[in-house]
PDB file of C-alpha atoms in Angstrom:
ATOM      1  CA  UNK A   5     -20.276 -11.729 -12.107  1.00  0.00           C
ATOM      2  CA  UNK A   6     -18.691 -12.363  -8.711  1.00  0.00           C
ATOM      3  CA  UNK A   7     -15.217 -11.321  -9.867  1.00  0.00           C
ATOM      4  CA  UNK A   8     -16.371  -7.973 -11.199  1.00  0.00           C
ATOM      5  CA  UNK A   9     -18.313  -7.053  -8.040  1.00  0.00           C
ATOM      6  CA  UNK A  10     -15.276  -7.933  -5.974  1.00  0.00           C
ATOM      7  CA  UNK A  11     -13.009  -5.771  -8.130  1.00  0.00           C
ATOM      8  CA  UNK A  12     -15.444  -2.847  -7.900  1.00  0.00           C
ATOM      9  CA  UNK A  13     -15.586  -3.218  -4.115  1.00  0.00           C
ATOM     10  CA  UNK A  14     -11.793  -3.278  -3.920  1.00  0.00           C
ATOM     11  CA  UNK A  15     -11.543  -0.167  -6.107  1.00  0.00           C
ATOM     12  CA  UNK A  16     -14.150   1.685  -4.025  1.00  0.00           C
ATOM     13  CA  UNK A  17     -12.259   0.914  -0.801  1.00  0.00           C
ATOM     14  CA  UNK A  18      -8.878   1.973  -2.132  1.00  0.00           C
ATOM     15  CA  UNK A  19      -7.515   4.873  -4.130  1.00  0.00           C
ATOM     16  CA  UNK A  20      -4.727   4.452  -6.615  1.00  0.00           C
ATOM     17  CA  UNK A  21      -1.664   6.589  -6.050  1.00  0.00           C
ATOM     18  CA  UNK A  22       0.861   6.323  -8.841  1.00  0.00           C
ATOM     19  CA  UNK A  23       0.092   2.657  -9.351  1.00  0.00           C
ATOM     20  CA  UNK A  24       0.081   1.798  -5.646  1.00  0.00           C
ATOM     21  CA  UNK A  25      -3.006   1.142  -3.561  1.00  0.00           C
ATOM     22  CA  UNK A  26      -3.689   3.716  -0.873  1.00  0.00           C
ATOM     23  CA  UNK A  27      -6.053   2.032   1.550  1.00  0.00           C
ATOM     24  CA  UNK A  28      -8.085   4.090   4.024  1.00  0.00           C
ATOM     25  CA  UNK A  29      -5.812   2.815   6.814  1.00  0.00           C
ATOM     26  CA  UNK A  30      -2.706   3.940   4.952  1.00  0.00           C
ATOM     27  CA  UNK A  31      -4.302   7.318   4.227  1.00  0.00           C
ATOM     28  CA  UNK A  32      -4.886   7.855   7.947  1.00  0.00           C
ATOM     29  CA  UNK A  33      -1.361   6.703   8.828  1.00  0.00           C
ATOM     30  CA  UNK A  34       0.185   8.980   6.183  1.00  0.00           C
ATOM     31  CA  UNK A  35      -1.839  11.905   7.537  1.00  0.00           C
ATOM     32  CA  UNK A  36      -0.660  11.209  11.092  1.00  0.00           C
ATOM     33  CA  UNK A  37       2.944  10.858   9.907  1.00  0.00           C
ATOM     34  CA  UNK A  38       2.924  14.093   7.916  1.00  0.00           C
ATOM     35  CA  UNK A  39       1.264  16.138  10.681  1.00  0.00           C
ATOM     36  CA  UNK A  40       3.585  14.655  13.333  1.00  0.00           C
ATOM     37  CA  UNK A  41       6.645  15.285  11.132  1.00  0.00           C
ATOM     38  CA  UNK A  42       5.686  18.932  10.680  1.00  0.00           C
ATOM     39  CA  UNK A  43       5.216  19.142  14.457  1.00  0.00           C
ATOM     40  CA  UNK A  44       8.603  17.524  15.006  1.00  0.00           C
ATOM     41  CA  UNK A  45      10.311  20.012  12.674  1.00  0.00           C
ATOM     42  CA  UNK A  46       8.625  23.004  14.311  1.00  0.00           C
ATOM     43  CA  UNK A  47       9.396  21.752  17.816  1.00  0.00           C
ATOM     44  CA  UNK A  48      13.021  21.060  16.877  1.00  0.00           C
ATOM     45  CA  UNK A  49      13.400  24.579  15.511  1.00  0.00           C
ATOM     46  CA  UNK A  50      11.717  25.983  18.636  1.00  0.00           C
ATOM     47  CA  UNK A  51      13.943  23.944  20.941  1.00  0.00           C
ATOM     48  CA  UNK A  52      17.081  25.115  19.164  1.00  0.00           C
ATOM     49  CA  UNK A  53      15.848  28.717  19.311  1.00  0.00           C
ATOM     50  CA  UNK A  54      15.315  28.578  23.095  1.00  0.00           C
ATOM     51  CA  UNK A  55      18.751  27.043  23.663  1.00  0.00           C
ATOM     52  CA  UNK A  56      18.156  23.293  23.808  1.00  0.00           C
ATOM     53  CA  UNK A  57      20.475  20.813  22.086  1.00  0.00           C
ATOM     54  CA  UNK A  58      19.344  18.310  19.467  1.00  0.00           C
ATOM     55  CA  UNK A  59      19.322  14.784  20.908  1.00  0.00           C
ATOM     56  CA  UNK A  60      19.564  12.847  17.633  1.00  0.00           C
ATOM     57  CA  UNK A  61      23.242  12.584  16.649  1.00  0.00           C
ATOM     58  CA  UNK A  62      22.491  12.462  12.917  1.00  0.00           C
ATOM     59  CA  UNK A  63      20.274  15.535  13.041  1.00  0.00           C
ATOM     60  CA  UNK A  64      22.743  17.259  15.357  1.00  0.00           C
ATOM     61  CA  UNK A  65      25.605  16.658  12.910  1.00  0.00           C
ATOM     62  CA  UNK A  66      23.506  17.849   9.978  1.00  0.00           C
ATOM     63  CA  UNK A  67      22.477  20.973  11.906  1.00  0.00           C
ATOM     64  CA  UNK A  68      26.108  21.696  12.746  1.00  0.00           C
ATOM     65  CA  UNK A  69      27.168  21.258   9.133  1.00  0.00           C
ATOM     66  CA  UNK A  70      24.239  22.770   7.208  1.00  0.00           C
ATOM     67  CA  UNK A  71      22.105  24.674   9.714  1.00  0.00           C
ATOM     68  CA  UNK A  72      18.342  24.281   9.423  1.00  0.00           C
ATOM     69  CA  UNK A  73      18.774  22.994   5.876  1.00  0.00           C
ATOM     70  CA  UNK A  74      20.404  19.931   7.467  1.00  0.00           C
ATOM     71  CA  UNK A  75      17.250  19.282   9.497  1.00  0.00           C
ATOM     72  CA  UNK A  76      15.140  19.519   6.355  1.00  0.00           C
ATOM     73  CA  UNK A  77      17.513  17.169   4.507  1.00  0.00           C
ATOM     74  CA  UNK A  78      17.224  14.542   7.241  1.00  0.00           C
ATOM     75  CA  UNK A  79      13.429  14.795   7.276  1.00  0.00           C
ATOM     76  CA  UNK A  80      13.270  14.663   3.482  1.00  0.00           C
ATOM     77  CA  UNK A  81      15.493  11.580   3.482  1.00  0.00           C
ATOM     78  CA  UNK A  82      13.297   9.938   6.088  1.00  0.00           C
ATOM     79  CA  UNK A  83      10.217  10.597   3.944  1.00  0.00           C
ATOM     80  CA  UNK A  84      11.922   9.117   0.874  1.00  0.00           C
ATOM     81  CA  UNK A  85      12.843   6.029   2.899  1.00  0.00           C
ATOM     82  CA  UNK A  86       9.272   5.789   4.188  1.00  0.00           C
ATOM     83  CA  UNK A  87       7.710   6.066   0.727  1.00  0.00           C
ATOM     84  CA  UNK A  88      10.120   3.455  -0.646  1.00  0.00           C
ATOM     85  CA  UNK A  89       9.323   1.052   2.184  1.00  0.00           C
ATOM     86  CA  UNK A  90       5.602   1.596   1.793  1.00  0.00           C
ATOM     87  CA  UNK A  91       5.750   0.959  -1.950  1.00  0.00           C
ATOM     88  CA  UNK A  92       7.937  -2.144  -1.698  1.00  0.00           C
ATOM     89  CA  UNK A  93       6.264  -3.913   1.226  1.00  0.00           C
ATOM     90  CA  UNK A  94       3.123  -6.007   1.178  1.00  0.00           C
ATOM     91  CA  UNK A  95      -0.106  -4.348   2.320  1.00  0.00           C
ATOM     92  CA  UNK A  96       0.144  -5.865   5.817  1.00  0.00           C
ATOM     93  CA  UNK A  97       3.841  -5.120   6.278  1.00  0.00           C
ATOM     94  CA  UNK A  98       3.422  -1.601   4.897  1.00  0.00           C
ATOM     95  CA  UNK A  99       0.679  -1.001   7.473  1.00  0.00           C
ATOM     96  CA  UNK A 100       2.980  -2.121  10.287  1.00  0.00           C
ATOM     97  CA  UNK A 101       5.847  -0.049   8.849  1.00  0.00           C
ATOM     98  CA  UNK A 102       3.736   3.119   8.650  1.00  0.00           C
ATOM     99  CA  UNK A 103       2.184   2.526  12.072  1.00  0.00           C
ATOM    100  CA  UNK A 104       5.586   2.113  13.735  1.00  0.00           C
ATOM    101  CA  UNK A 105       6.886   5.267  12.086  1.00  0.00           C
ATOM    102  CA  UNK A 106       3.749   7.155  13.163  1.00  0.00           C
ATOM    103  CA  UNK A 107       4.065   5.979  16.780  1.00  0.00           C
ATOM    104  CA  UNK A 108       7.757   6.865  16.977  1.00  0.00           C
ATOM    105  CA  UNK A 109       7.199  10.294  15.419  1.00  0.00           C
ATOM    106  CA  UNK A 110       4.277  11.027  17.765  1.00  0.00           C
ATOM    107  CA  UNK A 111       6.393   9.951  20.746  1.00  0.00           C
ATOM    108  CA  UNK A 112       9.150  12.339  19.637  1.00  0.00           C
ATOM    109  CA  UNK A 113       6.620  15.168  19.330  1.00  0.00           C
ATOM    110  CA  UNK A 114       5.295  14.502  22.848  1.00  0.00           C
ATOM    111  CA  UNK A 115       8.822  14.267  24.272  1.00  0.00           C
ATOM    112  CA  UNK A 116       9.918  17.481  22.540  1.00  0.00           C
ATOM    113  CA  UNK A 117       6.795  19.303  23.709  1.00  0.00           C
ATOM    114  CA  UNK A 118       7.331  18.271  27.333  1.00  0.00           C
ATOM    115  CA  UNK A 119      11.048  19.138  27.158  1.00  0.00           C
ATOM    116  CA  UNK A 120      10.387  22.629  25.798  1.00  0.00           C
ATOM    117  CA  UNK A 121       7.604  23.291  28.312  1.00  0.00           C
ATOM    118  CA  UNK A 122       9.858  22.125  31.152  1.00  0.00           C
ATOM    119  CA  UNK A 123      12.756  24.259  29.926  1.00  0.00           C
ATOM    120  CA  UNK A 124      10.528  27.315  29.824  1.00  0.00           C
ATOM    121  CA  UNK A 125       9.187  26.569  33.319  1.00  0.00           C
ATOM    122  CA  UNK A 126       5.614  26.076  32.131  1.00  0.00           C
ATOM    123  CA  UNK A 127       5.362  22.577  33.562  1.00  0.00           C
ATOM    124  CA  UNK A 128       7.194  20.510  36.113  1.00  0.00           C
ATOM    125  CA  UNK A 129       7.388  16.794  35.535  1.00  0.00           C
ATOM    126  CA  UNK A 130       7.936  14.554  38.524  1.00  0.00           C
ATOM    127  CA  UNK A 131       9.258  11.076  37.871  1.00  0.00           C
ATOM    128  CA  UNK A 132       7.259   8.329  39.496  1.00  0.00           C
ATOM    129  CA  UNK A 133       9.400   5.400  40.549  1.00  0.00           C
TER     130      UNK A 133
END
């Protein structure tokens, strides 16, 4: 039966997560996003501790109003938004959505890392024009 073999192959390549297909690509992207988000939270807390200011106005306002709980609320809201987008979009669009979020979050982690290391005098970054 060609249809049955195809369905078995599809099931072996994907894992069901609460009725939604979690492809291997999405699993990797989710892993990158979660690790990068944890890094972003830790770096934000470190930056605030050493005296740096939060650059994101939404996070800054939430920090001013609720302290570190505000940071966690923003990150939790972002994760809810991400899960909703992933569940509602087609497979292709969900892949693009997750990949863009992963790239942006990784870029923020790199930027925060460099900023903290510069502030502490560990590295000096020279702009190349």
